[in-house]
Tab-separated table of C-alpha atoms in Angstrom:
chain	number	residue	atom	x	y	z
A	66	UNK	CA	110.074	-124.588	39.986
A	67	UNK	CA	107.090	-124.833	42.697
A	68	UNK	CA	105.195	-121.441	42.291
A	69	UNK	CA	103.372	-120.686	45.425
A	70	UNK	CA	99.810	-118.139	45.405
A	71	UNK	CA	101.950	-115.620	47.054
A	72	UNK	CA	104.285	-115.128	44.135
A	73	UNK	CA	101.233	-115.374	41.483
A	74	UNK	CA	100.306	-111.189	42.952
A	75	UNK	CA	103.109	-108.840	41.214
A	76	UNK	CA	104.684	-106.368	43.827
A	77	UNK	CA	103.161	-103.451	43.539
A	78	UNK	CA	104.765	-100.213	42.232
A	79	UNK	CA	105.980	-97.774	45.319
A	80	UNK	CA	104.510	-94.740	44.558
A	81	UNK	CA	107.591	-92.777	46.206
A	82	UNK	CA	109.950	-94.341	44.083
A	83	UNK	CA	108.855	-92.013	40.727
A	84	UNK	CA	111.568	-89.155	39.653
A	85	UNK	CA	110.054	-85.974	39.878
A	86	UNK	CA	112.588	-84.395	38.575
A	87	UNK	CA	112.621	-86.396	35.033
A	88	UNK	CA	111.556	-85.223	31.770
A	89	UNK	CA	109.189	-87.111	29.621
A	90	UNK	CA	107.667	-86.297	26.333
A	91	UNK	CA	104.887	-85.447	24.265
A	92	UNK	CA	102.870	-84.437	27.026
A	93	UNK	CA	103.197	-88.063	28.963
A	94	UNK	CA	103.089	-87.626	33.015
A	95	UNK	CA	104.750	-89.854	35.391
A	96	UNK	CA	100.994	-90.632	36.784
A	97	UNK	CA	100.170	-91.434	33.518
A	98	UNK	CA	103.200	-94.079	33.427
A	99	UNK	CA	102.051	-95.328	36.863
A	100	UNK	CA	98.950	-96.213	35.958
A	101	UNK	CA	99.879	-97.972	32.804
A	102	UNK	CA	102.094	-100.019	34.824
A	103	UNK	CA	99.996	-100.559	37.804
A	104	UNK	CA	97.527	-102.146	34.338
A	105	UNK	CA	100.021	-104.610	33.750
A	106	UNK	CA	100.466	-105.962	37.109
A	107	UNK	CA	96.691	-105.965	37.432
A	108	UNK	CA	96.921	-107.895	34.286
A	109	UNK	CA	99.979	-110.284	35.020
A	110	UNK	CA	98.031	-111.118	38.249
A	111	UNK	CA	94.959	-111.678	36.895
A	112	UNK	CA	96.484	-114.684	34.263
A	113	UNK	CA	99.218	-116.055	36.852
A	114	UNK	CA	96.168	-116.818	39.295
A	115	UNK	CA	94.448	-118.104	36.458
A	116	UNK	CA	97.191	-120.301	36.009
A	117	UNK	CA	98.195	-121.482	39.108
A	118	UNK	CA	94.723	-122.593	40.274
A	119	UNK	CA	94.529	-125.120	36.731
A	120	UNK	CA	98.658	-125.971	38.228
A	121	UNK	CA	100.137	-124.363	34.970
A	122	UNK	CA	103.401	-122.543	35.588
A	123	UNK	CA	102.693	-118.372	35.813
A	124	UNK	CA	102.941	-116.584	32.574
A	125	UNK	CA	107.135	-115.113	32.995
A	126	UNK	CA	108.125	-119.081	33.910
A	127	UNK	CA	105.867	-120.093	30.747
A	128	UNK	CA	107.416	-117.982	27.948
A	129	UNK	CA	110.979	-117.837	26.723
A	130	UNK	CA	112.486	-114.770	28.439
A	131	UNK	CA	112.566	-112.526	25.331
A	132	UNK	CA	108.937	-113.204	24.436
A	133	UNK	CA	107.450	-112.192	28.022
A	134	UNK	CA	109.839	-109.033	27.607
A	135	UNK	CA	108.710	-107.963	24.797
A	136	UNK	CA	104.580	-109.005	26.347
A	137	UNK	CA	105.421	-106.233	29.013
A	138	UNK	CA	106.671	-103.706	26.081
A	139	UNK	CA	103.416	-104.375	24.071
A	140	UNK	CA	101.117	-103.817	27.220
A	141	UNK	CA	102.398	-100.444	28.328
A	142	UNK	CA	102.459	-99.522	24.763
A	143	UNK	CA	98.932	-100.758	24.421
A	144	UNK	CA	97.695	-98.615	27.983
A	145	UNK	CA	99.676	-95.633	28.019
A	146	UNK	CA	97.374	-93.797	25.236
A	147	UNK	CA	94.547	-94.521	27.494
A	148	UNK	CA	96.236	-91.989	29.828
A	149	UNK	CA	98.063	-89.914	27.698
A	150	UNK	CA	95.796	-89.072	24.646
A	151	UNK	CA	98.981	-87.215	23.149
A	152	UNK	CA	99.923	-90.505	22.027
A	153	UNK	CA	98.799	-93.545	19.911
A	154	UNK	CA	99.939	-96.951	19.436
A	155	UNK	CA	101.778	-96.547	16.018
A	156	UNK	CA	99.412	-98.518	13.917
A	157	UNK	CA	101.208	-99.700	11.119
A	158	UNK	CA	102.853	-103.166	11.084
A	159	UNK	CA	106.223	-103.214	12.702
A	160	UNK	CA	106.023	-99.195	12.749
A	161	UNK	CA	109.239	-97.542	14.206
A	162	UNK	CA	108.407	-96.401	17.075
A	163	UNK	CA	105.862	-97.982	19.110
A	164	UNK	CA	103.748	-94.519	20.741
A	165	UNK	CA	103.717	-91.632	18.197
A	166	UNK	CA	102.176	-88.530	18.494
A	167	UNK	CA	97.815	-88.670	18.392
A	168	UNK	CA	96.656	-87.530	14.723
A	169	UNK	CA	99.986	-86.714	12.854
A	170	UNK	CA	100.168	-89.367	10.612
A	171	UNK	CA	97.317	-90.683	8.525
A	172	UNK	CA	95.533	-93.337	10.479
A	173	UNK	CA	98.048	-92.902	13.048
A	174	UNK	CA	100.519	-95.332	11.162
A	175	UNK	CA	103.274	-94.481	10.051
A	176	UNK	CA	106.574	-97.065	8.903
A	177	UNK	CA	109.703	-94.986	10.338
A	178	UNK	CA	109.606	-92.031	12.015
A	179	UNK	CA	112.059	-90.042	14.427
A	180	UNK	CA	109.034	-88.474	16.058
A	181	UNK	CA	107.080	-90.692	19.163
A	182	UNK	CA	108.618	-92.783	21.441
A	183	UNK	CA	109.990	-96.880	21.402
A	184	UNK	CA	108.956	-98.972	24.241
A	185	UNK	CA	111.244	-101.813	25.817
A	186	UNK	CA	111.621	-104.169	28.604
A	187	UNK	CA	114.273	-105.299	29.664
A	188	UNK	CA	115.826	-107.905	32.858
A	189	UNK	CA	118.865	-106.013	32.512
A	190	UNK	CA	120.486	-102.867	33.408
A	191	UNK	CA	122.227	-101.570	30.665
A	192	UNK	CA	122.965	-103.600	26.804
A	193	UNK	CA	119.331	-102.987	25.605
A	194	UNK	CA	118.992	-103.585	21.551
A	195	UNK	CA	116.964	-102.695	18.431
A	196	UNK	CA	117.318	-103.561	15.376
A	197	UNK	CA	119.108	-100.388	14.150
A	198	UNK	CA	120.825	-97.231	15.329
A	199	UNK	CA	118.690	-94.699	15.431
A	200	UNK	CA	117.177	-91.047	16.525
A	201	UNK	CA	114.649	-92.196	18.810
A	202	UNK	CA	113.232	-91.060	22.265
A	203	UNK	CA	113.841	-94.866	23.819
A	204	UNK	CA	111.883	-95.629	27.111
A	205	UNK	CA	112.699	-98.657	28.462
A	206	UNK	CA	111.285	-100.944	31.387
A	207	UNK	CA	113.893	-102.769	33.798
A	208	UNK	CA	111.974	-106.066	35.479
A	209	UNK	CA	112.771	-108.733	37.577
A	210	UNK	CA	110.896	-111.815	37.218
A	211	UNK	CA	111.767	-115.217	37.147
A	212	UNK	CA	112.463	-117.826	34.038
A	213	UNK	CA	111.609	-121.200	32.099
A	214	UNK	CA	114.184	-123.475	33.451
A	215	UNK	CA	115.727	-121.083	36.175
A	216	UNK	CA	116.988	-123.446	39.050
A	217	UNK	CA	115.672	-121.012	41.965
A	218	UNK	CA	114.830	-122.571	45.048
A	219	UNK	CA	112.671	-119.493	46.370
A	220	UNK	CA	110.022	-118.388	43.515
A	221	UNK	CA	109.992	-114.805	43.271
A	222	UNK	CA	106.971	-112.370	42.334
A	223	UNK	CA	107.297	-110.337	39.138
A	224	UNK	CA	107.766	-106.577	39.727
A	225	UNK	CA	109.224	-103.238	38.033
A	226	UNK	CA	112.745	-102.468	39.016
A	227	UNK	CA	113.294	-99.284	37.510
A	228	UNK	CA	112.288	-97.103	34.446
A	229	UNK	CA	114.985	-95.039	32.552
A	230	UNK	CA	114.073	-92.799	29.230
A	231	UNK	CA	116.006	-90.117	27.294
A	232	UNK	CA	116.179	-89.152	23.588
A	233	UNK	CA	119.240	-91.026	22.116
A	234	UNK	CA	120.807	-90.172	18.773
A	235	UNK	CA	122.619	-92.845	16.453
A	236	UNK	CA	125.470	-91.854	18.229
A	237	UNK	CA	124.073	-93.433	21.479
A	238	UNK	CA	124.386	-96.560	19.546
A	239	UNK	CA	126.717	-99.600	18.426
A	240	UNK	CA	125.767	-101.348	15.231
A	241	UNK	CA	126.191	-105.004	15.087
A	242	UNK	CA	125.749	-106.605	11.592
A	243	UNK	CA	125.792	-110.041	10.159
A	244	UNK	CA	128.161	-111.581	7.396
A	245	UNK	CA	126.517	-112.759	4.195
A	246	UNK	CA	125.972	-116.393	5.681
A	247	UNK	CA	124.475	-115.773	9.206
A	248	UNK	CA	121.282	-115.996	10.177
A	249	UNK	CA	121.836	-113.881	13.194
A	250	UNK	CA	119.102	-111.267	14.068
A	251	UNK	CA	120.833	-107.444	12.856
A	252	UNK	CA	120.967	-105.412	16.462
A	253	UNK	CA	121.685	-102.118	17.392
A	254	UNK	CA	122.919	-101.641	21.124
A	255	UNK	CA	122.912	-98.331	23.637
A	256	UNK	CA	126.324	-97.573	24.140
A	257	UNK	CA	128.208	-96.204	26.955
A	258	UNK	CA	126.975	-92.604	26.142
A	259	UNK	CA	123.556	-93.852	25.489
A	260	UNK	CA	123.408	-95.320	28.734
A	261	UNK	CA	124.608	-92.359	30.477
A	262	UNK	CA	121.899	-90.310	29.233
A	263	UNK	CA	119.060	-92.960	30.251
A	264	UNK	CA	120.740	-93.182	33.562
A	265	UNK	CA	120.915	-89.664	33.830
A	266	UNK	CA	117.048	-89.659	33.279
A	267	UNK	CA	115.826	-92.581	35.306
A	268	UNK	CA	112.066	-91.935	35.366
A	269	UNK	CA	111.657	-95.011	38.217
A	270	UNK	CA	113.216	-96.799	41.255
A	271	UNK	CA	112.483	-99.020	43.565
C-alpha cells in the first residue's frame, strides 16, 4: 500500500454530528468525549507523520487489526478522565471495566465491578465481544481505517465513524465457550437486543 502525507492527518471529528439527545453516565459530557477523541487523532497524526517521513507504513497499516483496535480503546480510556474527573482509569491489572467511578474503590482498582464503564473499538457495526456476558455500561468506538495487507488502491485516512453506548445486561449477550481441547479465546458477543439498545443510544455520527 503507497500511503500518501494526505492520508497520514486523521479526518477530523464533525462537531454537528454529536447526539444531543443521548444519555451518558457518571457525569461524562459529549464535549468531554469530543475532546478525548479529537486527543487521539492529534495523537494518531502526530506518529503516522512520524512515520511516513522515515517511509514506515502509518501506525493502523503497521499493527494487526485487533491490536490498533484495542490502541484506540486504551487512548480514550487513558484521556477521558482528563475531562471527566468523575472517572478513573480502573487501575488494577485487567480490571473489569476500563473507566470506573473517581475514589470508590481503594486506589481506584478494583478486579470486577458492575459499576464504571468498558471501552471498545471496533471496524464494525454490530458483533462487538468481551470475554464474558456481563452487566456493564459498554461504550464502544466504530472506526474506519485501513489494514496490514489490505489490497486498496486509494489509501484512506483514519477517522471515527460513529459512537454508540447503553447499559447492557447479560441478557444483551451470547456466550461462546470453548471445548476442553481448544485454545480458542472465551467471547461474549452483543446480541440482537444488545445492539438495539446501543443503536438506540448512538452518542456519534458522521
Amino acid at each position: 500500500m503507497l500511503d500518501t502525507a494526505a492520508v497520514c492527518t486523521p479526518v477530523p471529528v464533525n462537531p454537528g454530528g454529536f447526539n444531543q439527545k443521548s444519555t451518558l453516565p457518571y457525569g461524562l459530557q459529549l464535549n468531554q468525549l469530543h475532546q478525548a477523541m479529537n486527543d487521539f487523532l492529534d495523537f494518531l497524526g502526530f506518529v503516522n507523520r512520524q512515520l511516513y517521513s522515515k517511509g514506515i507504513p502509518r501506525l493502523e497499516c503497521l499493527l494487526m487489526p485487533a491490536t490498533f483496535s484495542s490502541l484506540v480503546g486504551e487512548y480514550i480510556v487513558y484521556r477521558i478522565p482528563f475531562y471527566c474527573t468523575q472517572l478513573v482509569k480502573n487501575q488494577h491489572h485487567n480490571g473489569h471495566p476500563d473507566l470506573i467511578p473517581t475514589g470508590i474503590f481503594p486506589q481506584n482498582a478494583v478486579l470486577h465491578t458492575d459499576e464504571g464503564i468498558e471501552v471498545k473499538a471496533s471496524k464494525y457495526s454490530s458483533g462487538w465481544q468481551g470475554h464474558n456476558p456481563e452487566s456493564v455500561w459498554l461504550l464502544v468506538f466504530q472506526i474506519d481505517c485501513n489494514s496490514p495487507n489490505e489490497k486498496v488502491t486509494q489509501p484512506k485516512p483514519f477517522q471515527f465513524k460513529a459512537v454508540y453506548g447503553a447499559k447492557l445486561d447479560k441478557q444483551d449477550w451470547n456466550f461462546s465457550g470453548r471445548s476442553a481441547t481448544s485454545r480458542r479465546t472465551i467471547t461474549a458477543s452483543v446480541n440482537k437486543s444488545g445492539l438495539e439498545k446501543m443503536k438506540q443510544n448512538w452518542i456519534y455520527r458522521t
